[in-house]
Coordinates of C-alpha atoms in Angstrom, one line a residue:
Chain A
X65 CA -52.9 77.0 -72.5
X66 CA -51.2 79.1 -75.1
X67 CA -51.3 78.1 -78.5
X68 CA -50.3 79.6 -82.5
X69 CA -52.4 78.8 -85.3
X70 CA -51.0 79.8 -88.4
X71 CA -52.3 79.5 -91.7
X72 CA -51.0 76.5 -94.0
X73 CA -48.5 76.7 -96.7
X74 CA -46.7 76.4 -98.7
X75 CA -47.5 80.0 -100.2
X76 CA -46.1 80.7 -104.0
X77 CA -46.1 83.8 -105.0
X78 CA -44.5 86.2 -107.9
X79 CA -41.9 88.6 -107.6
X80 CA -43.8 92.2 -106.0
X81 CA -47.1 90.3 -105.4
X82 CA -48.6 91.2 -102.3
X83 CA -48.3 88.8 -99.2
X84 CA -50.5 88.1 -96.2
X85 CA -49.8 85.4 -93.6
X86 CA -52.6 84.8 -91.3
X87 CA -51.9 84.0 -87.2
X88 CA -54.2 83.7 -84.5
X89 CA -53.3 82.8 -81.0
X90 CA -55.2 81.8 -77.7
X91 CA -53.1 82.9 -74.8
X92 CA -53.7 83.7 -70.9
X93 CA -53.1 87.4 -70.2
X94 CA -51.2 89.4 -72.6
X95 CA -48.4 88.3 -74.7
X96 CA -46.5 90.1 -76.8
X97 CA -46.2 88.9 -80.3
X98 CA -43.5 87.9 -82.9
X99 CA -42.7 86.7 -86.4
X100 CA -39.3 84.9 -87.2
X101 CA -37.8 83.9 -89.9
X102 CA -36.0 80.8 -90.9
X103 CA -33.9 80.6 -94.2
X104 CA -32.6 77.3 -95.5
X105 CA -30.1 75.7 -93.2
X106 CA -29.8 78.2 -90.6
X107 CA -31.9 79.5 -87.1
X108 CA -34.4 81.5 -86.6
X109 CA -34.2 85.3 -87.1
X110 CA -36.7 87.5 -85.4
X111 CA -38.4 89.8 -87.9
X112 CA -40.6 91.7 -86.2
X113 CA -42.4 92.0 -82.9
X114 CA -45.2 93.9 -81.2
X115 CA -45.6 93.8 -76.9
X116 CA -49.1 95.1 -76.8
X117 CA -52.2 95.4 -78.5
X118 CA -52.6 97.8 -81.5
X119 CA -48.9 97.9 -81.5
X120 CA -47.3 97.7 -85.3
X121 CA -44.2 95.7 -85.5
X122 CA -42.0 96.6 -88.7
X123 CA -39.1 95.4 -90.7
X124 CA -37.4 95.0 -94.0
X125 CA -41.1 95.9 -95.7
X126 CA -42.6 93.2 -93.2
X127 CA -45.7 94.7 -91.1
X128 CA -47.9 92.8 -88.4
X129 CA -50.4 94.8 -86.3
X130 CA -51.4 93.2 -82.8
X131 CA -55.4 92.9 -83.0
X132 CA -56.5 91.9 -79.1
X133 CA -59.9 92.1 -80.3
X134 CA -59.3 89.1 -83.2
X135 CA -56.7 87.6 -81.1
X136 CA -54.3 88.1 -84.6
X137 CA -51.3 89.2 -85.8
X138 CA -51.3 88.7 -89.6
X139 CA -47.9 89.0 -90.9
X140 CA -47.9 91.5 -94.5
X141 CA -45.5 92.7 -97.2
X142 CA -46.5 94.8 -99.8
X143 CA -44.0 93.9 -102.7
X144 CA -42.5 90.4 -102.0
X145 CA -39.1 89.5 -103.6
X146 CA -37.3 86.6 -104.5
X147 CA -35.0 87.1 -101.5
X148 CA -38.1 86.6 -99.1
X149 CA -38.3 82.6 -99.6
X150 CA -38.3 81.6 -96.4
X151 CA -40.3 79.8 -93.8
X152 CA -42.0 82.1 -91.5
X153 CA -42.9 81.5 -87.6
X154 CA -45.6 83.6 -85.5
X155 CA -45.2 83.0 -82.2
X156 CA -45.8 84.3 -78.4
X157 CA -44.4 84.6 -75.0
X158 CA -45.7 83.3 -72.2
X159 CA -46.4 86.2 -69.7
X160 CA -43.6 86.7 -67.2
X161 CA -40.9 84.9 -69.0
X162 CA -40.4 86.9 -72.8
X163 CA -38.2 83.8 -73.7
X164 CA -40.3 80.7 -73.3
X165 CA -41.6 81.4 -76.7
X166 CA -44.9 79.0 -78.0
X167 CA -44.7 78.7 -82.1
X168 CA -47.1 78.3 -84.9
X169 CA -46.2 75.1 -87.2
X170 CA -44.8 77.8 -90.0
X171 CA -45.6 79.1 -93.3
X172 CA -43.1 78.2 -96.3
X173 CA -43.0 81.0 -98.9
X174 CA -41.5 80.8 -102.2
X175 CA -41.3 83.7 -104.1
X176 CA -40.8 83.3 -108.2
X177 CA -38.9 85.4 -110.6
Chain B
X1342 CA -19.4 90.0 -81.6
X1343 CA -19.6 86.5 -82.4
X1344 CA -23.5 84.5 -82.7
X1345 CA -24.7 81.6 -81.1
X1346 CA -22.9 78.6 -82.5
X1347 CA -24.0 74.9 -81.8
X1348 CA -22.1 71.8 -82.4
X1349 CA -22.2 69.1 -83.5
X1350 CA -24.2 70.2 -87.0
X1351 CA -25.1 66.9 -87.6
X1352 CA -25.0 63.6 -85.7
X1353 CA -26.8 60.1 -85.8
X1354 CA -27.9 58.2 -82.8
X1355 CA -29.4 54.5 -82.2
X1356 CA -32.3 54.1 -79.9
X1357 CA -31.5 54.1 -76.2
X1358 CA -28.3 56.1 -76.8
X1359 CA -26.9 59.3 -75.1
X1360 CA -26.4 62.5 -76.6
X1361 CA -25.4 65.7 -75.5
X1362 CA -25.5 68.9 -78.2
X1363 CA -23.4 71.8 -77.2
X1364 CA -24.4 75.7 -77.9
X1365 CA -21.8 78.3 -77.0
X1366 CA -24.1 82.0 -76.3
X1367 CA -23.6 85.5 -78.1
X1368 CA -21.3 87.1 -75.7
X1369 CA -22.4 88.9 -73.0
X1370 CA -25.6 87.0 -73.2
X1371 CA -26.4 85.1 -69.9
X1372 CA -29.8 83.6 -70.3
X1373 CA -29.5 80.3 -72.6
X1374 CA -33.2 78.6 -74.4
X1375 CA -33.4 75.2 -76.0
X1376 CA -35.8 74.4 -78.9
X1377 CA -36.8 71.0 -80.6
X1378 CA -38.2 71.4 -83.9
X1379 CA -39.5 68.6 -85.6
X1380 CA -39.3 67.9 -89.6
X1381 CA -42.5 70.4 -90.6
X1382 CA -43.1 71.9 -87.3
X1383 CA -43.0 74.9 -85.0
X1384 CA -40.3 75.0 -83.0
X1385 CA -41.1 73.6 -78.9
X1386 CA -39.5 75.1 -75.9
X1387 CA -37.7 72.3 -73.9
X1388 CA -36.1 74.5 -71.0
X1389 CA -34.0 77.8 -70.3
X1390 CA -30.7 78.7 -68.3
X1391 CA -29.9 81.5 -66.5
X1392 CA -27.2 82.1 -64.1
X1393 CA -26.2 77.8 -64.4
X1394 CA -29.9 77.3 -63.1
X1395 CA -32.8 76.0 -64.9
X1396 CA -35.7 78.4 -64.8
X1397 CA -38.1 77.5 -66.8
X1398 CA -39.4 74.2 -68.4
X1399 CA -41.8 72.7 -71.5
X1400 CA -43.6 69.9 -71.9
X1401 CA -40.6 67.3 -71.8
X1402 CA -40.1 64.0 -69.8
X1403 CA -36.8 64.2 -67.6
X1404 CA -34.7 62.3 -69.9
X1405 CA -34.0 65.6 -70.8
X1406 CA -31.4 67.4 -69.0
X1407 CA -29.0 70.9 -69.5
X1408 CA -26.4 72.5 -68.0
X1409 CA -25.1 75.9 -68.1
X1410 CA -21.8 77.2 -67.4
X1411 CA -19.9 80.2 -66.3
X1412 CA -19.3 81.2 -69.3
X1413 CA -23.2 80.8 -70.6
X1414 CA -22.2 78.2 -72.6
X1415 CA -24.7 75.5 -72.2
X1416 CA -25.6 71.9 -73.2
X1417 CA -28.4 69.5 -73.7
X1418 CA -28.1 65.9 -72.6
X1419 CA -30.9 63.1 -74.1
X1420 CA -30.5 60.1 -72.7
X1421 CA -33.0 56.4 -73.7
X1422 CA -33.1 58.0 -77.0
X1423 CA -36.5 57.3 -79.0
X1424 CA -37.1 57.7 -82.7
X1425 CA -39.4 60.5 -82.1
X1426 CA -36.1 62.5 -80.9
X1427 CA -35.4 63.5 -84.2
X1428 CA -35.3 66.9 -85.0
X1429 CA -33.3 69.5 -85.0
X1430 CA -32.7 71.2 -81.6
X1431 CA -32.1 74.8 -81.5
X1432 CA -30.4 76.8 -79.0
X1433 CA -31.0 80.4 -78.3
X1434 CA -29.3 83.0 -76.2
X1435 CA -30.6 86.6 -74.6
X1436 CA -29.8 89.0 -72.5
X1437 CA -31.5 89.6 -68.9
X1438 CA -35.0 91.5 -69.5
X1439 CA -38.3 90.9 -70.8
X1440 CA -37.7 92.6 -73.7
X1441 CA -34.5 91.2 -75.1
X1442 CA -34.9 89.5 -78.1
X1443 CA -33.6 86.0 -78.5
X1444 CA -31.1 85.0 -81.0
X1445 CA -31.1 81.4 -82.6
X1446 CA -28.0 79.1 -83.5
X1447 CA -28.1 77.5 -86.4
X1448 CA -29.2 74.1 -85.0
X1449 CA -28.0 70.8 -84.4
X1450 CA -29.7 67.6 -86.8
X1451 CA -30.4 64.6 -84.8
X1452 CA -31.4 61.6 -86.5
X1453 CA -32.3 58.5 -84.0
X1454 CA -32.3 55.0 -85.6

């Protein structure tokens, strides 16, 4: 079946450090990809997303490249800010239905001044 | 336009209680997911709505149920309610199409006792 691996938090990093978030995923035929977001308190946000493989989802500084060959999409920002404490969710679709979406467990971020 | 809004935010519930959680959809949105994510965990796909008919279903035992209406709206019955129900359940909405994104609610927090 489809599964998310992502790696374990909780990150802490310092204002304009570099971030990497590692995902892998084992999936039947070819998913597309996605990262969301979740601030304290409220839903999930999608961040970014990439449909096939050596596509490159972007936003707000975020990047995640879709690696078929490693099975990965490594979420990376290249200046982190305070603003970016979140927990963060890779996940995939199942192919033929983009919404039944299959998760990782999450990576919480906190980001120091 | 207005988001996805769930109520109740909260709500407590004793073992082998009912429950029903409520999620009205982003307008114009006629496809309707529901999510349980428990304390620490990736977020699981319980089941999705689209046109008042369920089309797609996780990994969870009949006691859960849904509806959707004409409007999109949508609810989530639980019935037998176990401890391991709690979490927070998270409804999202879409459009028709693959590549629609979804778009969470903020959640409802269900504590069983």
């Amino acid at each position: 079946g489809n599964s998310v691996t992502q790696m374990e938090g909780p990150v802490t990093l310092s204002e304009e450090a570099f971030l990497t978030i590692n995902c892998t995923y084992t999936a039947t035929g070819y998913p597309s990809l996605f990262w969301y977001v979740q601030y304290p308190g409220e839903g999930l946000q999608l961040l970014l997303k990439a449909t096939k493989a050596d596509d490159k989802g972007s936003n707000k500084g975020f990047e995640a490249t879709y690696r078929k060959e490693t099975t990965s999409f490594h979420l990376e920002k290249g200046s982190v800010q305070v603003s970016d404490s979140a927990v963060y969710f890779c996940a995939l679709n199942r192919p033929g239905s983009a919404r039944q979406l299959t998760f990782g467990s999450g990576t919480q971020l906190t980001v120091l001044p | 336009e207005t988001g996805v809004t769930q109520s109740p935010t909260h709500l407590i519930k004793t073992r082998g209680q009912q429950v029903t959680l409520r999620c009205s959809s982003q307008s114009g949105h006629n496809t309707v997911s529901w999510y349980q994510q428990a304390l620490g965990q990736g977020p699981q796909f319980i089941f999705q709505y689209y046109r008042e008919e369920e089309n797609g279903r996780g990994n969870f035992p009949p006691r859960f149920s849904g509806l959707q209406f004409p409007n999109y709206s949508s609810e989530l019955n639980v019935n037998a309610l176990e401890l391991d129900d709690s979490a927070l359940y998270l409804c999202a909405s879409s459009l028709e199409g693959s590549n629609s994104p979804l778009y969470f609610g903020n959640g409802t927090r269900l504590t069983v006792t």
